[in-house]
Amino acid sequence: MDTPSRYWLNYLSSRYNF
């Protein structure tokens, strides 16, 4: 099973604009 790390990071980046 692949963990949605990329998706999660992308989400955070889009949310908090890192």
Backbone as numpy.savetxt, mean C-alpha at the origin, in Angstrom:
# Nx Ny Nz CAx CAy CAz Cx Cy Cz
0.57 -18.16 -0.68 -0.27 -16.96 -0.68 0.61 -15.70 -0.68
0.32 -14.81 -1.59 1.10 -13.57 -1.68 0.46 -12.46 -0.85
1.26 -11.81 -0.07 0.74 -10.74 0.78 0.63 -9.43 -0.02
-0.47 -8.74 0.14 -0.70 -7.48 -0.58 0.14 -6.33 -0.04
1.44 -6.54 0.00 2.34 -5.51 0.54 2.36 -4.31 -0.40
2.52 -4.60 -1.68 2.58 -3.51 -2.66 1.29 -2.69 -2.64
0.19 -3.42 -2.61 -1.11 -2.75 -2.60 -1.29 -1.92 -1.34
-0.89 -2.48 -0.23 -1.00 -1.79 1.06 -0.16 -0.52 1.06
1.07 -0.64 0.58 1.96 0.52 0.54 1.40 1.59 -0.39
0.86 1.12 -1.50 0.27 2.05 -2.46 -0.92 2.76 -1.83
-1.69 2.01 -1.08 -2.87 2.57 -0.42 -2.47 3.64 0.60
-1.50 3.31 1.39 -1.02 4.26 2.40 -0.43 5.50 1.73
0.30 5.27 0.68 0.92 6.37 -0.04 -0.14 7.31 -0.61
-1.19 6.70 -1.12 -2.28 7.49 -1.70 -3.09 8.19 -0.61
-3.17 7.53 0.52 -3.97 8.08 1.62 -3.24 9.20 2.35
-2.02 8.89 2.79 -1.26 9.85 3.58 -0.29 10.67 2.74
-0.28 10.39 1.44 0.59 11.13 0.54 2.02 11.18 1.07
2.63 10.04 1.21 3.98 9.98 1.77 5.02 10.49 0.78
